[in-house]
Short mmCIF file of C-alpha atoms in Angstrom, two decimals:
data_model
loop_
_atom_site.label_atom_id
_atom_site.label_comp_id
_atom_site.label_asym_id
_atom_site.label_seq_id
_atom_site.Cartn_x
_atom_site.Cartn_y
_atom_site.Cartn_z
CA UNK A 1 14.95 6.41 -13.75
CA UNK A 2 17.95 5.87 -11.59
CA UNK A 3 19.25 2.69 -9.36
CA UNK A 4 16.93 4.04 -6.22
CA UNK A 5 13.89 4.07 -8.57
CA UNK A 6 14.59 0.70 -9.75
CA UNK A 7 15.21 -0.50 -6.21
CA UNK A 8 11.84 0.88 -5.07
CA UNK A 9 9.87 -0.47 -8.34
CA UNK A 10 11.38 -3.68 -8.64
CA UNK A 11 12.28 -4.79 -4.92
CA UNK A 12 9.22 -6.66 -4.25
CA UNK A 13 8.98 -8.69 -7.25
CA UNK A 14 12.64 -9.49 -7.12
CA UNK A 15 12.51 -10.51 -3.49
CA UNK A 16 9.65 -12.68 -4.39
CA UNK A 17 11.26 -14.39 -7.46
CA UNK A 18 14.37 -15.21 -5.23
CA UNK A 19 12.35 -16.67 -2.32
CA UNK A 20 10.83 -19.14 -4.91
CA UNK A 21 14.18 -19.96 -6.33
CA UNK A 22 15.92 -20.14 -2.60
CA UNK A 23 13.21 -21.08 -0.47
CA UNK A 24 14.04 -18.68 2.44
CA UNK A 25 12.93 -15.29 2.76
CA UNK A 26 15.97 -14.05 4.34
CA UNK A 27 18.43 -15.24 2.08
CA UNK A 28 16.50 -13.92 -0.91
CA UNK A 29 16.37 -10.40 0.85
CA UNK A 30 19.80 -10.27 1.45
CA UNK A 31 20.62 -11.75 -2.13
CA UNK A 32 18.51 -8.90 -3.74
CA UNK A 33 20.18 -6.17 -1.62
CA UNK A 34 23.62 -7.37 -2.49
CA UNK A 35 22.68 -7.35 -6.25
CA UNK A 36 21.28 -3.62 -5.83
CA UNK A 37 24.57 -2.71 -4.16
CA UNK A 38 26.38 -4.19 -7.28
CA UNK A 39 24.06 -2.17 -9.60
CA UNK A 40 25.08 1.11 -7.75
CA UNK A 41 28.70 0.36 -8.64
CA UNK A 42 28.23 -1.05 -12.35
CA UNK A 43 25.39 0.81 -13.79
CA UNK A 44 26.18 3.83 -15.95
CA UNK A 45 23.08 3.51 -17.67
CA UNK A 46 20.21 1.34 -17.13
CA UNK A 47 20.15 -1.99 -18.71
CA UNK A 48 17.07 -2.97 -20.87
CA UNK A 49 15.54 -5.15 -18.18
CA UNK A 50 16.83 -3.81 -14.84
CA UNK A 51 14.65 -6.34 -12.68
CA UNK A 52 15.71 -9.23 -14.76
CA UNK A 53 19.42 -8.04 -14.05
CA UNK A 54 18.82 -7.81 -10.42
CA UNK A 55 17.32 -11.32 -10.28
CA UNK A 56 20.29 -12.86 -12.25
CA UNK A 57 22.78 -10.99 -10.10
CA UNK A 58 21.24 -11.98 -6.99
CA UNK A 59 20.87 -15.43 -8.14
CA UNK A 60 24.47 -15.59 -8.61
CA UNK A 61 25.41 -13.85 -5.59
CA UNK A 62 23.64 -16.76 -3.88
CA UNK A 63 25.40 -19.43 -5.80
CA UNK A 64 28.69 -18.00 -4.44
CA UNK A 65 27.57 -17.73 -1.08
CA UNK A 66 26.49 -21.40 -1.06
CA UNK A 67 29.74 -22.66 -2.57
CA UNK A 68 31.53 -21.01 0.28
CA UNK A 69 29.34 -23.18 2.53
CA UNK A 70 29.92 -26.94 3.12
CA UNK A 71 26.66 -28.15 4.49
CA UNK A 72 24.56 -30.57 2.59
CA UNK A 73 21.61 -27.92 2.29
CA UNK A 74 23.85 -25.48 0.94
CA UNK A 75 24.98 -27.64 -1.75
CA UNK A 76 21.59 -28.78 -2.37
CA UNK A 77 20.22 -25.34 -2.96
CA UNK A 78 23.04 -24.66 -5.14
CA UNK A 79 22.52 -27.37 -7.35
CA UNK A 80 18.91 -26.12 -7.81
CA UNK A 81 19.93 -22.85 -8.47
CA UNK A 82 22.56 -24.03 -11.19
CA UNK A 83 20.17 -26.56 -12.74
CA UNK A 84 16.55 -24.90 -12.28
CA UNK A 85 15.10 -27.26 -15.11
CA UNK A 86 16.07 -30.27 -13.03
CA UNK A 87 14.37 -28.74 -9.70
CA UNK A 88 11.39 -30.52 -8.06
CA UNK A 89 8.25 -30.05 -9.80
CA UNK A 90 6.75 -26.58 -9.27
CA UNK A 91 3.97 -26.64 -6.68
CA UNK A 92 0.31 -26.75 -7.93
CA UNK A 93 -1.91 -24.41 -6.03
CA UNK A 94 -4.21 -21.72 -6.77
CA UNK A 95 -1.87 -18.53 -6.37
CA UNK A 96 0.19 -18.75 -9.62
CA UNK A 97 1.81 -14.87 -8.96
CA UNK A 98 4.95 -14.89 -7.16
CA UNK A 99 4.23 -11.78 -5.30
CA UNK A 100 0.85 -12.59 -4.51
CA UNK A 101 2.02 -15.99 -3.11
CA UNK A 102 4.56 -13.93 -1.09
CA UNK A 103 1.78 -12.18 0.48
CA UNK A 104 -0.27 -14.99 1.47
CA UNK A 105 2.79 -16.44 2.84
CA UNK A 106 3.96 -13.65 4.97
CA UNK A 107 0.32 -13.31 6.08
CA UNK A 108 0.51 -16.92 7.97
CA UNK A 109 -1.69 -16.99 11.20
CA UNK A 110 1.42 -18.03 13.13
CA UNK A 111 2.54 -14.30 12.92
CA UNK A 112 0.49 -11.51 14.69
CA UNK A 113 -1.45 -9.19 12.51
CA UNK A 114 0.86 -6.37 13.16
CA UNK A 115 3.85 -8.61 12.20
CA UNK A 116 2.01 -10.09 8.95
CA UNK A 117 1.37 -6.64 7.42
CA UNK A 118 4.62 -5.08 8.49
CA UNK A 119 6.74 -7.78 7.05
CA UNK A 120 4.80 -8.11 3.73
CA UNK A 121 5.02 -4.10 3.28
CA UNK A 122 8.47 -4.43 3.75
CA UNK A 123 9.23 -7.19 1.63
CA UNK A 124 6.50 -6.62 -1.16
CA UNK A 125 5.78 -2.99 -1.18
CA UNK A 126 9.50 -2.27 -0.60
CA UNK A 127 8.38 0.12 2.05
CA UNK A 128 10.96 1.30 4.45
CA UNK A 129 10.46 1.18 8.30
CA UNK A 130 9.66 4.79 8.57
CA UNK A 131 7.01 4.60 5.75
CA UNK A 132 5.30 1.50 7.45
CA UNK A 133 5.38 3.25 11.01
CA UNK A 134 3.82 6.09 9.21
CA UNK A 135 1.05 4.06 7.60
CA UNK A 136 0.27 2.47 11.39
CA UNK A 137 0.77 5.67 13.30
CA UNK A 138 3.19 3.71 15.53
CA UNK A 139 7.01 4.51 16.39
CA UNK A 140 9.76 3.15 14.10
CA UNK A 141 11.08 1.09 16.59
CA UNK A 142 7.78 -1.20 16.93
CA UNK A 143 7.73 -1.79 13.56
CA UNK A 144 11.48 -2.61 13.07
CA UNK A 145 11.12 -5.07 16.15
CA UNK A 146 7.88 -6.71 14.54
CA UNK A 147 9.86 -7.31 11.36
CA UNK A 148 12.70 -8.85 12.87
CA UNK A 149 10.61 -11.03 15.17
CA UNK A 150 8.44 -11.92 12.30
CA UNK A 151 11.55 -13.04 10.30
CA UNK A 152 12.81 -15.20 13.10
CA UNK A 153 9.35 -16.69 13.59
CA UNK A 154 9.32 -17.71 10.11
CA UNK A 155 12.85 -19.23 10.20
CA UNK A 156 12.52 -21.22 13.77
CA UNK A 157 9.29 -22.37 13.01
CA UNK A 158 10.16 -23.57 9.49
CA UNK A 159 7.03 -21.73 8.17
CA UNK A 160 7.25 -22.74 4.33
CA UNK A 161 7.23 -20.62 1.43
CA UNK A 162 4.48 -22.42 -0.19
CA UNK A 163 0.96 -21.81 -1.91
CA UNK A 164 -1.75 -21.82 0.69
CA UNK A 165 -4.39 -24.19 -0.11
CA UNK A 166 -7.74 -23.05 -1.45
CA UNK A 167 -9.37 -23.81 1.96
CA UNK A 168 -6.78 -21.58 3.66
CA UNK A 169 -7.17 -18.59 1.54
CA UNK A 170 -10.07 -17.17 3.55
CA UNK A 171 -8.55 -17.08 6.80
CA UNK A 172 -5.66 -15.13 5.56
CA UNK A 173 -7.63 -12.95 3.46
CA UNK A 174 -7.97 -9.81 5.71
CA UNK A 175 -4.28 -8.99 6.39
CA UNK A 176 -3.59 -9.42 2.55
CA UNK A 177 -6.25 -7.01 1.81
CA UNK A 178 -4.74 -4.90 4.27
CA UNK A 179 -1.45 -5.09 2.95
CA UNK A 180 -2.65 -4.29 -0.73
CA UNK A 181 -4.50 -1.24 0.64
CA UNK A 182 -1.51 0.09 2.49
CA UNK A 183 0.77 -0.22 -0.44
CA UNK A 184 -1.56 1.63 -2.85
CA UNK A 185 -1.74 4.51 -0.12
CA UNK A 186 1.88 4.70 -0.01
CA UNK A 187 1.61 5.28 -3.94
CA UNK A 188 -1.23 7.73 -3.31
CA UNK A 189 0.40 9.68 -0.96
CA UNK A 190 3.93 9.15 -0.21
CA UNK A 191 5.60 9.13 2.87
CA UNK A 192 8.23 11.50 1.73
CA UNK A 193 9.38 13.09 -1.52
CA UNK A 194 6.70 14.03 -4.22
CA UNK A 195 3.04 13.13 -3.45
CA UNK A 196 2.74 10.15 -6.12
CA UNK A 197 4.59 6.75 -6.26
CA UNK A 198 2.91 5.25 -9.30
CA UNK A 199 4.91 2.09 -9.08
CA UNK A 200 3.23 1.10 -6.11
CA UNK A 201 -0.32 2.25 -7.06
CA UNK A 202 0.06 0.09 -10.22
CA UNK A 203 1.32 -2.78 -8.27
CA UNK A 204 -1.36 -2.69 -5.75
CA UNK A 205 -4.03 -2.64 -8.54
CA UNK A 206 -1.95 -5.48 -10.35
CA UNK A 207 -2.16 -7.78 -7.36
CA UNK A 208 -5.58 -6.72 -6.47
CA UNK A 209 -7.01 -7.82 -9.83
CA UNK A 210 -5.25 -11.11 -9.51
CA UNK A 211 -6.52 -11.61 -5.87
CA UNK A 212 -10.03 -10.67 -7.36
CA UNK A 213 -9.36 -13.51 -10.11
CA UNK A 214 -8.36 -15.81 -7.38
CA UNK A 215 -11.43 -15.23 -5.32
CA UNK A 216 -14.34 -13.73 -7.32
CA UNK A 217 -16.92 -14.57 -4.97
CA UNK A 218 -15.13 -12.37 -2.03
CA UNK A 219 -17.09 -8.95 -2.00
CA UNK A 220 -14.40 -7.57 0.26
CA UNK A 221 -11.86 -8.34 -2.45
CA UNK A 222 -14.17 -6.86 -5.28
CA UNK A 223 -14.93 -3.80 -3.02
CA UNK A 224 -10.94 -3.11 -2.44
CA UNK A 225 -10.52 -3.42 -6.29
CA UNK A 226 -13.15 -0.87 -6.94
CA UNK A 227 -11.86 1.38 -4.16
CA UNK A 228 -8.32 1.26 -5.89
CA UNK A 229 -9.51 1.77 -9.32
CA UNK A 230 -11.69 4.66 -8.59
CA UNK A 231 -9.17 6.38 -6.48
CA UNK A 232 -6.35 5.67 -9.44
CA UNK A 233 -8.93 7.19 -11.72
CA UNK A 234 -8.44 10.78 -10.02
CA UNK A 235 -4.60 10.49 -10.19
CA UNK A 236 -4.22 12.58 -13.45
CA UNK A 237 -6.06 15.48 -11.73
CA UNK A 238 -4.58 15.46 -8.42
CA UNK A 239 -1.29 17.43 -9.17
CA UNK A 240 -0.82 20.65 -11.02
CA UNK A 241 1.50 21.79 -13.90
CA UNK A 242 4.34 22.54 -11.17
CA UNK A 243 3.56 19.23 -9.23
CA UNK A 244 1.42 21.05 -6.92
CA UNK A 245 -1.37 19.46 -4.91
CA UNK A 246 -5.01 19.89 -6.20
CA UNK A 247 -7.70 19.02 -3.80
CA UNK A 248 -10.89 17.22 -4.99
CA UNK A 249 -13.01 20.38 -5.20
CA UNK A 250 -10.34 21.79 -7.51
CA UNK A 251 -9.66 19.13 -9.84
CA UNK A 252 -10.34 18.81 -13.56
CA UNK A 253 -12.99 15.89 -14.03
CA UNK A 254 -12.46 15.89 -17.57
CA UNK A 255 -8.98 14.54 -16.62
CA UNK A 256 -10.08 11.53 -14.72
CA UNK A 257 -9.85 7.99 -16.18
CA UNK A 258 -13.33 7.39 -17.42
CA UNK A 259 -12.73 3.74 -18.14
CA UNK A 260 -11.43 3.01 -14.62
CA UNK A 261 -14.39 4.93 -13.24
CA UNK A 262 -16.99 2.82 -15.33
CA UNK A 263 -15.05 -0.28 -14.09
CA UNK A 264 -15.16 0.78 -10.53
CA UNK A 265 -18.97 1.72 -10.68
CA UNK A 266 -19.65 -2.03 -12.24
CA UNK A 267 -17.69 -3.50 -9.35
CA UNK A 268 -19.63 -1.46 -6.64
CA UNK A 269 -22.96 -2.55 -8.30
CA UNK A 270 -21.89 -6.17 -8.20
CA UNK A 271 -21.15 -5.63 -4.51
CA UNK A 272 -24.49 -4.12 -3.86
CA UNK A 273 -26.07 -7.08 -5.34
CA UNK A 274 -24.22 -9.48 -2.68
CA UNK A 275 -25.78 -7.31 -0.08
CA UNK A 276 -22.82 -8.41 2.22
CA UNK A 277 -21.26 -4.85 3.19
CA UNK A 278 -17.75 -4.37 4.61
CA UNK A 279 -15.36 -1.47 4.95
CA UNK A 280 -13.82 -1.68 1.32
CA UNK A 281 -17.00 -1.84 -0.09
CA UNK A 282 -18.31 1.13 1.64
CA UNK A 283 -15.19 3.20 0.91
CA UNK A 284 -15.63 2.21 -2.76
CA UNK A 285 -19.23 3.24 -2.62
CA UNK A 286 -17.95 6.86 -1.05
CA UNK A 287 -15.53 7.00 -3.99
CA UNK A 288 -18.24 6.13 -6.47
CA UNK A 289 -20.28 8.90 -5.23
CA UNK A 290 -17.30 11.26 -5.64
CA UNK A 291 -16.72 9.94 -9.17
CA UNK A 292 -20.52 10.18 -10.24
CA UNK A 293 -21.69 13.17 -12.20
CA UNK A 294 -20.46 16.94 -12.24
CA UNK A 295 -20.19 17.19 -8.44
CA UNK A 296 -20.23 15.02 -5.13
CA UNK A 297 -23.43 14.42 -3.26
CA UNK A 298 -22.12 15.29 0.16
CA UNK A 299 -25.27 13.99 2.01
CA UNK A 300 -24.76 10.62 0.18
CA UNK A 301 -21.05 10.69 1.34
CA UNK A 302 -22.16 11.39 4.81
CA UNK A 303 -24.77 8.69 5.05
CA UNK A 304 -21.92 5.96 3.80
CA UNK A 305 -19.43 7.39 6.39
CA UNK A 306 -21.77 6.98 9.08
CA UNK A 307 -22.23 3.32 7.94
CA UNK A 308 -18.56 3.08 7.57
CA UNK A 309 -18.18 4.36 10.99
CA UNK A 310 -20.24 1.60 12.40
CA UNK A 311 -18.00 -1.09 10.86
CA UNK A 312 -14.86 0.65 11.36
CA UNK A 313 -15.00 2.91 14.52
CA UNK A 314 -11.42 4.31 13.97
CA UNK A 315 -10.54 7.90 14.78
CA UNK A 316 -9.44 8.44 10.95
CA UNK A 317 -12.96 7.24 9.82
CA UNK A 318 -14.17 9.78 12.11
CA UNK A 319 -11.83 12.64 10.76
CA UNK A 320 -12.95 11.66 7.30
CA UNK A 321 -16.71 11.72 8.10
CA UNK A 322 -16.11 15.33 9.72
CA UNK A 323 -14.96 16.46 6.30
CA UNK A 324 -18.51 15.47 5.06
CA UNK A 325 -20.09 17.01 8.20
CA UNK A 326 -18.76 20.21 7.21
CA UNK A 327 -19.99 20.08 3.64
CA UNK A 328 -23.65 19.19 4.85
CA UNK A 329 -24.13 20.92 8.40
CA UNK A 330 -21.28 23.38 8.11
CA UNK A 331 -17.70 23.97 9.39
CA UNK A 332 -18.90 24.20 13.21
CA UNK A 333 -20.39 21.06 13.39
CA UNK A 334 -17.67 19.48 11.92
CA UNK A 335 -14.97 21.33 14.13
CA UNK A 336 -17.13 19.78 17.21
CA UNK A 337 -16.43 16.49 15.88
CA UNK A 338 -12.87 17.08 14.92
CA UNK A 339 -12.11 18.42 18.62
CA UNK A 340 -12.92 15.14 19.83
CA UNK A 341 -10.46 13.36 17.99
CA UNK A 342 -6.91 12.35 18.87
CA UNK A 343 -4.46 10.85 16.24
CA UNK A 344 -0.85 11.45 17.43
CA UNK A 345 1.46 12.23 14.45
CA UNK A 346 -1.42 12.19 11.92
CA UNK A 347 -0.79 15.62 10.00
CA UNK A 348 -4.22 15.47 8.36
CA UNK A 349 -5.86 16.11 11.59
CA UNK A 350 -4.23 19.32 12.27
CA UNK A 351 -4.75 20.28 8.58
CA UNK A 352 -8.46 19.49 8.75
CA UNK A 353 -9.10 21.50 11.94
CA UNK A 354 -6.90 24.50 10.59
CA UNK A 355 -9.30 24.38 7.60
CA UNK A 356 -12.36 24.37 9.52
CA UNK A 357 -10.86 27.13 11.94
CA UNK A 358 -10.17 29.32 8.81
CA UNK A 359 -13.75 28.91 7.33
CA UNK A 360 -14.87 29.92 10.92
CA UNK A 361 -12.97 33.30 10.81
CA UNK A 362 -10.71 32.13 13.66
CA UNK A 363 -7.52 33.05 11.77
CA UNK A 364 -4.86 33.24 14.14
CA UNK A 365 -6.01 29.69 15.53
CA UNK A 366 -6.01 28.31 11.88
CA UNK A 367 -2.49 30.07 11.29
CA UNK A 368 -0.99 27.97 14.20
CA UNK A 369 -2.84 24.82 13.39
CA UNK A 370 -1.47 24.90 9.88
CA UNK A 371 2.22 25.20 11.34
CA UNK A 372 1.52 22.14 13.44
CA UNK A 373 0.43 20.33 10.26
CA UNK A 374 3.28 21.71 8.56
CA UNK A 375 5.72 20.13 10.97
CA UNK A 376 4.15 16.73 10.86
CA UNK A 377 3.67 16.30 7.17
CA UNK A 378 6.39 14.04 5.84
CA UNK A 379 5.46 14.53 1.86
CA UNK A 380 7.03 17.36 0.22
CA UNK A 381 3.92 18.10 -1.91
CA UNK A 382 1.61 17.84 1.13
CA UNK A 383 3.97 20.34 3.05
CA UNK A 384 4.12 22.90 0.27
CA UNK A 385 0.30 22.85 0.07
CA UNK A 386 -0.19 23.54 3.76
CA UNK A 387 2.40 26.14 3.80
CA UNK A 388 0.56 27.75 0.94
CA UNK A 389 -3.00 27.54 2.93
CA UNK A 390 -1.17 29.09 5.96
CA UNK A 391 0.63 32.07 3.73
CA UNK A 392 -3.00 32.95 2.20
CA UNK A 393 -4.43 33.64 5.78
CA UNK A 394 -2.04 36.47 5.94
CA UNK A 395 0.97 37.66 8.02
#
């Protein structure tokens, strides 16, 4: 692991910890970035606890900065940093995890939904602007502007870094779930580089477990946790010996994590007993079908996608449903559904269309559509997979 890997893995935790110490998200982010700049210069080998080193260095850099300032507020914060044991009593509240608390703070209702999730993905997930833009399928400039405006809103409106009260938690739940889902997705299929970012997947699972402990009666929280566990269970089989992508149909199911699958199935059953279906619960149920037995019951998957499409009528859900349609009713029916969709910049749309065209024997069209998908794919592993699919169609 190098400094860049540490940066990506530890950034969110360090920013959350420094925000608790400094009480200011912007100052915390600047201090952590300064500390990583120092690490680039000083680390010949990684220290035993790189995250702790970053937090300590960032804290010291913040102290140096406050010493250069003369305001009463700066001197007060410096005193707190130098004497944390003399700090004011720690705020008592339902959220104990620094990073989960940061997520709830960034998901303040004063911010727009896109600003809430974009800012949190940047601060907690350590995602860069291009990665967040890819998750939302919007221009990078849009995301960058929203993040800047969100930080300004927090500063100008004096939105505090504090634990939301128990009564406030449900109102902030939806963007929190969205953030955790998107962080996991970036770990599942990274925007750039290799396919997997296991640090992000593991952190999303950890935070979702903490959220489930905090809100055990919220079925969508349990549904999201089940979805992440059942997806993570397949991770060992998703790449081959050379790091190549292995599709669901070709995966060695004996390599799947049976403990995570059992836990995920139990959570799905708990959700079913509550009978309050939502999008994350339905997606978890779809993954439960994929991981139940030696083969997928595609008719059941299609029925669940029909239900999901009613809850979440988006083009991406419709595209995923088309994959199930191809398995149940054939590629022609699926292609008809895909041809109606428009998802600019989303490489899986032309990738799916190319596969269906190839299965229908329309090879020239399939080859051209695979080239379109290759041009859109940002992940090295997915790009190589699509190039291989195109090559197998012949010259």
